[in-house]
mmCIF file of C-alpha atoms in Angstrom:
data_model
loop_
_atom_site.group_PDB
_atom_site.id
_atom_site.type_symbol
_atom_site.label_atom_id
_atom_site.label_comp_id
_atom_site.label_asym_id
_atom_site.label_seq_id
_atom_site.Cartn_x
_atom_site.Cartn_y
_atom_site.Cartn_z
ATOM 1 C CA UNK S 1 420.819 268.214 122.859
ATOM 2 C CA UNK S 2 422.554 268.194 119.431
ATOM 3 C CA UNK S 3 425.466 265.849 118.874
ATOM 4 C CA UNK S 4 428.966 267.286 119.036
ATOM 5 C CA UNK S 5 430.225 267.758 115.473
ATOM 6 C CA UNK S 6 433.021 265.494 114.305
ATOM 7 C CA UNK S 7 435.485 267.108 111.963
ATOM 8 C CA UNK S 8 437.671 265.388 109.430
ATOM 9 C CA UNK S 9 441.306 265.100 110.399
ATOM 10 C CA UNK S 10 444.245 263.315 108.863
ATOM 11 C CA UNK S 11 445.154 265.684 106.034
ATOM 12 C CA UNK S 12 448.720 265.679 107.335
ATOM 13 C CA UNK S 13 448.887 269.278 108.579
ATOM 14 C CA UNK S 14 446.766 271.329 110.988
ATOM 15 C CA UNK S 15 446.223 274.025 108.357
ATOM 16 C CA UNK S 16 444.925 271.431 105.890
ATOM 17 C CA UNK S 17 442.546 269.985 108.488
ATOM 18 C CA UNK S 18 441.317 273.537 109.105
ATOM 19 C CA UNK S 19 440.557 274.304 105.457
ATOM 20 C CA UNK S 20 438.635 271.012 105.295
ATOM 21 C CA UNK S 21 435.949 272.689 107.417
ATOM 22 C CA UNK S 22 434.502 273.878 104.123
ATOM 23 C CA UNK S 23 433.549 270.373 103.047
ATOM 24 C CA UNK S 24 433.122 269.552 99.343
ATOM 25 C CA UNK S 25 434.844 272.820 98.379
ATOM 26 C CA UNK S 26 434.255 273.760 94.763
ATOM 27 C CA UNK S 27 431.247 271.474 94.304
ATOM 28 C CA UNK S 28 427.496 272.111 94.386
ATOM 29 C CA UNK S 29 427.363 270.091 97.639
ATOM 30 C CA UNK S 30 429.575 272.501 99.621
ATOM 31 C CA UNK S 31 428.970 272.355 103.397
ATOM 32 C CA UNK S 32 430.042 275.004 105.912
ATOM 33 C CA UNK S 33 431.197 273.251 109.090
ATOM 34 C CA UNK S 34 431.996 276.451 111.018
ATOM 35 C CA UNK S 35 428.688 278.325 110.886
ATOM 36 C CA UNK S 36 428.861 279.652 114.453
ATOM 37 C CA UNK S 37 430.922 280.037 117.622
ATOM 38 C CA UNK S 38 429.860 276.643 118.994
ATOM 39 C CA UNK S 39 431.093 274.838 115.884
ATOM 40 C CA UNK S 40 434.408 276.720 115.996
ATOM 41 C CA UNK S 41 434.869 275.791 119.655
ATOM 42 C CA UNK S 42 434.106 272.156 118.805
ATOM 43 C CA UNK S 43 436.759 272.223 116.044
ATOM 44 C CA UNK S 44 439.359 273.749 118.379
ATOM 45 C CA UNK S 45 438.605 271.158 121.070
ATOM 46 C CA UNK S 46 438.798 268.242 118.632
ATOM 47 C CA UNK S 47 441.632 269.318 116.350
ATOM 48 C CA UNK S 48 443.736 271.730 118.393
ATOM 49 C CA UNK S 49 445.717 271.181 121.562
ATOM 50 C CA UNK S 50 443.339 273.120 123.870
ATOM 51 C CA UNK S 51 440.712 270.491 124.643
ATOM 52 C CA UNK S 52 439.095 272.738 127.256
ATOM 53 C CA UNK S 53 438.587 275.807 125.029
ATOM 54 C CA UNK S 54 435.664 278.012 126.020
ATOM 55 C CA UNK S 55 434.271 281.418 125.145
ATOM 56 C CA UNK S 56 432.348 283.038 122.299
ATOM 57 C CA UNK S 57 434.861 283.138 119.444
ATOM 58 C CA UNK S 58 434.225 284.978 116.188
ATOM 59 C CA UNK S 59 433.399 282.275 113.642
ATOM 60 C CA UNK S 60 433.297 284.781 110.773
ATOM 61 C CA UNK S 61 436.883 285.777 111.576
ATOM 62 C CA UNK S 62 437.917 282.105 111.606
ATOM 63 C CA UNK S 63 436.211 281.488 108.250
ATOM 64 C CA UNK S 64 438.044 284.514 106.818
ATOM 65 C CA UNK S 65 441.344 283.067 108.034
ATOM 66 C CA UNK S 66 440.422 279.665 106.582
ATOM 67 C CA UNK S 67 439.825 281.193 103.156
ATOM 68 C CA UNK S 68 443.052 283.209 103.380
ATOM 69 C CA UNK S 69 444.966 280.013 104.210
ATOM 70 C CA UNK S 70 443.319 278.232 101.285
ATOM 71 C CA UNK S 71 444.192 281.071 98.893
ATOM 72 C CA UNK S 72 447.771 281.241 100.175
ATOM 73 C CA UNK S 73 448.222 277.489 99.661
ATOM 74 C CA UNK S 74 446.572 277.593 96.218
ATOM 75 C CA UNK S 75 448.825 280.458 95.123
ATOM 76 C CA UNK S 76 451.935 278.668 96.374
ATOM 77 C CA UNK S 77 450.978 275.429 94.593
ATOM 78 C CA UNK S 78 450.431 277.341 91.341
ATOM 79 C CA UNK S 79 453.744 279.205 91.697
ATOM 80 C CA UNK S 80 451.928 282.558 91.939
ATOM 81 C CA UNK S 81 452.922 285.508 94.085
ATOM 82 C CA UNK S 82 450.834 285.315 97.253
ATOM 83 C CA UNK S 83 447.598 287.289 97.261
ATOM 84 C CA UNK S 84 448.297 290.392 99.365
ATOM 85 C CA UNK S 85 445.133 290.209 101.473
ATOM 86 C CA UNK S 86 445.558 286.496 102.176
ATOM 87 C CA UNK S 87 449.244 286.856 102.988
ATOM 88 C CA UNK S 88 448.590 289.757 105.356
ATOM 89 C CA UNK S 89 445.655 287.951 107.024
ATOM 90 C CA UNK S 90 447.685 284.783 107.669
ATOM 91 C CA UNK S 91 450.747 286.748 108.789
ATOM 92 C CA UNK S 92 448.583 288.699 111.241
ATOM 93 C CA UNK S 93 447.003 285.558 112.705
ATOM 94 C CA UNK S 94 450.448 284.009 113.142
ATOM 95 C CA UNK S 95 451.575 286.831 115.453
ATOM 96 C CA UNK S 96 449.318 285.789 118.336
ATOM 97 C CA UNK S 97 450.559 283.731 121.270
ATOM 98 C CA UNK S 98 450.268 279.961 120.840
ATOM 99 C CA UNK S 99 449.226 277.375 123.430
ATOM 100 C CA UNK S 100 451.946 276.329 125.860
ATOM 101 C CA UNK S 101 452.420 272.851 127.294
ATOM 102 C CA UNK S 102 452.120 272.104 130.995
ATOM 103 C CA UNK S 103 452.337 268.929 133.002
ATOM 104 C CA UNK S 104 449.152 268.604 135.060
ATOM 105 C CA UNK S 105 448.891 267.131 138.566
ATOM 106 C CA UNK S 106 448.277 263.644 137.152
ATOM 107 C CA UNK S 107 451.425 263.757 135.037
ATOM 108 C CA UNK S 108 449.610 264.280 131.726
ATOM 109 C CA UNK S 109 450.468 266.927 129.193
ATOM 110 C CA UNK S 110 447.891 269.721 128.971
ATOM 111 C CA UNK S 111 447.936 272.817 126.809
ATOM 112 C CA UNK S 112 447.041 276.291 128.034
ATOM 113 C CA UNK S 113 446.348 279.608 126.372
ATOM 114 C CA UNK S 114 444.697 282.774 127.642
ATOM 115 C CA UNK S 115 442.682 282.872 124.406
ATOM 116 C CA UNK S 116 442.596 279.215 123.267
ATOM 117 C CA UNK S 117 440.739 279.762 119.996
ATOM 118 C CA UNK S 118 442.967 282.644 118.900
ATOM 119 C CA UNK S 119 446.033 280.646 119.988
ATOM 120 C CA UNK S 120 444.923 277.605 117.983
ATOM 121 C CA UNK S 121 444.233 279.761 114.923
ATOM 122 C CA UNK S 122 447.751 281.164 115.359
ATOM 123 C CA UNK S 123 449.030 277.580 115.150
ATOM 124 C CA UNK S 124 446.982 277.113 111.973
ATOM 125 C CA UNK S 125 448.448 280.264 110.431
ATOM 126 C CA UNK S 126 452.023 279.342 111.405
ATOM 127 C CA UNK S 127 451.524 275.859 109.981
ATOM 128 C CA UNK S 128 450.234 277.316 106.699
ATOM 129 C CA UNK S 129 453.220 279.669 106.455
ATOM 130 C CA UNK S 130 455.572 276.761 107.073
ATOM 131 C CA UNK S 131 453.788 274.579 104.521
ATOM 132 C CA UNK S 132 453.885 277.088 101.660
ATOM 133 C CA UNK S 133 457.615 277.651 102.161
ATOM 134 C CA UNK S 134 458.649 274.032 102.670
ATOM 135 C CA UNK S 135 459.473 271.103 100.366
ATOM 136 C CA UNK S 136 456.278 269.467 101.664
ATOM 137 C CA UNK S 137 454.318 271.712 99.304
ATOM 138 C CA UNK S 138 455.350 269.411 96.435
ATOM 139 C CA UNK S 139 453.607 266.524 98.243
ATOM 140 C CA UNK S 140 450.286 268.335 98.538
ATOM 141 C CA UNK S 141 447.512 266.569 96.616
ATOM 142 C CA UNK S 142 443.865 267.098 95.727
ATOM 143 C CA UNK S 143 441.658 264.162 96.618
ATOM 144 C CA UNK S 144 440.672 262.185 93.503
ATOM 145 C CA UNK S 145 437.129 261.844 94.864
ATOM 146 C CA UNK S 146 434.946 263.767 92.383
ATOM 147 C CA UNK S 147 432.850 265.418 95.100
ATOM 148 C CA UNK S 148 435.473 265.732 97.842
ATOM 149 C CA UNK S 149 437.601 268.804 97.136
ATOM 150 C CA UNK S 150 439.979 268.147 100.064
ATOM 151 C CA UNK S 151 443.716 268.760 100.061
ATOM 152 C CA UNK S 152 446.056 266.379 101.840
ATOM 153 C CA UNK S 153 449.763 265.851 102.344
ATOM 154 C CA UNK S 154 450.919 262.680 100.594
ATOM 155 C CA UNK S 155 453.453 261.093 102.920
ATOM 156 C CA UNK S 156 453.387 257.715 101.192
ATOM 157 C CA UNK S 157 456.779 256.418 100.112
ATOM 158 C CA UNK S 158 456.029 256.394 96.359
ATOM 159 C CA UNK S 159 454.118 259.686 96.561
ATOM 160 C CA UNK S 160 451.143 258.459 94.571
ATOM 161 C CA UNK S 161 448.319 258.518 97.103
ATOM 162 C CA UNK S 162 445.037 259.473 95.431
ATOM 163 C CA UNK S 163 442.464 259.947 98.174
ATOM 164 C CA UNK S 164 442.268 262.084 101.275
ATOM 165 C CA UNK S 165 441.106 259.005 103.158
ATOM 166 C CA UNK S 166 441.069 255.383 102.125
ATOM 167 C CA UNK S 167 438.191 254.872 104.573
ATOM 168 C CA UNK S 168 435.878 257.311 102.782
ATOM 169 C CA UNK S 169 436.833 258.528 99.310
ATOM 170 C CA UNK S 170 439.104 255.582 98.507
ATOM 171 C CA UNK S 171 436.526 253.064 99.659
ATOM 172 C CA UNK S 172 433.811 254.826 97.643
ATOM 173 C CA UNK S 173 435.990 254.653 94.503
ATOM 174 C CA UNK S 174 436.684 250.943 95.039
ATOM 175 C CA UNK S 175 432.968 250.233 95.397
ATOM 176 C CA UNK S 176 432.192 252.145 92.207
ATOM 177 C CA UNK S 177 434.910 250.229 90.346
ATOM 178 C CA UNK S 178 433.530 246.888 91.577
ATOM 179 C CA UNK S 179 429.986 247.943 90.706
ATOM 180 C CA UNK S 180 431.182 248.812 87.177
ATOM 181 C CA UNK S 181 432.720 245.356 86.729
ATOM 182 C CA UNK S 182 429.550 243.514 87.741
ATOM 183 C CA UNK S 183 427.277 245.396 85.355
#
């Protein structure tokens, strides 16, 4: 039985974690992390509120939304008018019902949706719309890792964070710097 995929989180927004599912974007080492319905379900279970999501979701539709979110964010960062197709695609996804909270019999918070994948993607779309119209957009950064390609929200006080993750890209850069000093 194959291992359950682990997706990168910690970009600071759900929509940013979602667009990270195209790992190493813009590099020759690009990796598609949502190739099929099973991978999409795994992402929803790990990153969204509906940990018990099931079904046969349309991964191609999710990838289309991911690219529309990426284009919308890129246009907003560059001060461009939003791409019509991307804007319409994200707006459409945002119209769907979102998961609702419930207290289960054990007193724990659980989230429910009739269509958990579609509901989670609606959360992604709503988050993207909020991000591109909020002051947080100015704190959006590209990871300084040369092969990373990830976007992240810099919530550090000085606003000068360089890497999407100190544990991966930042650590790799430190090792390369140390290696350069010892040569």
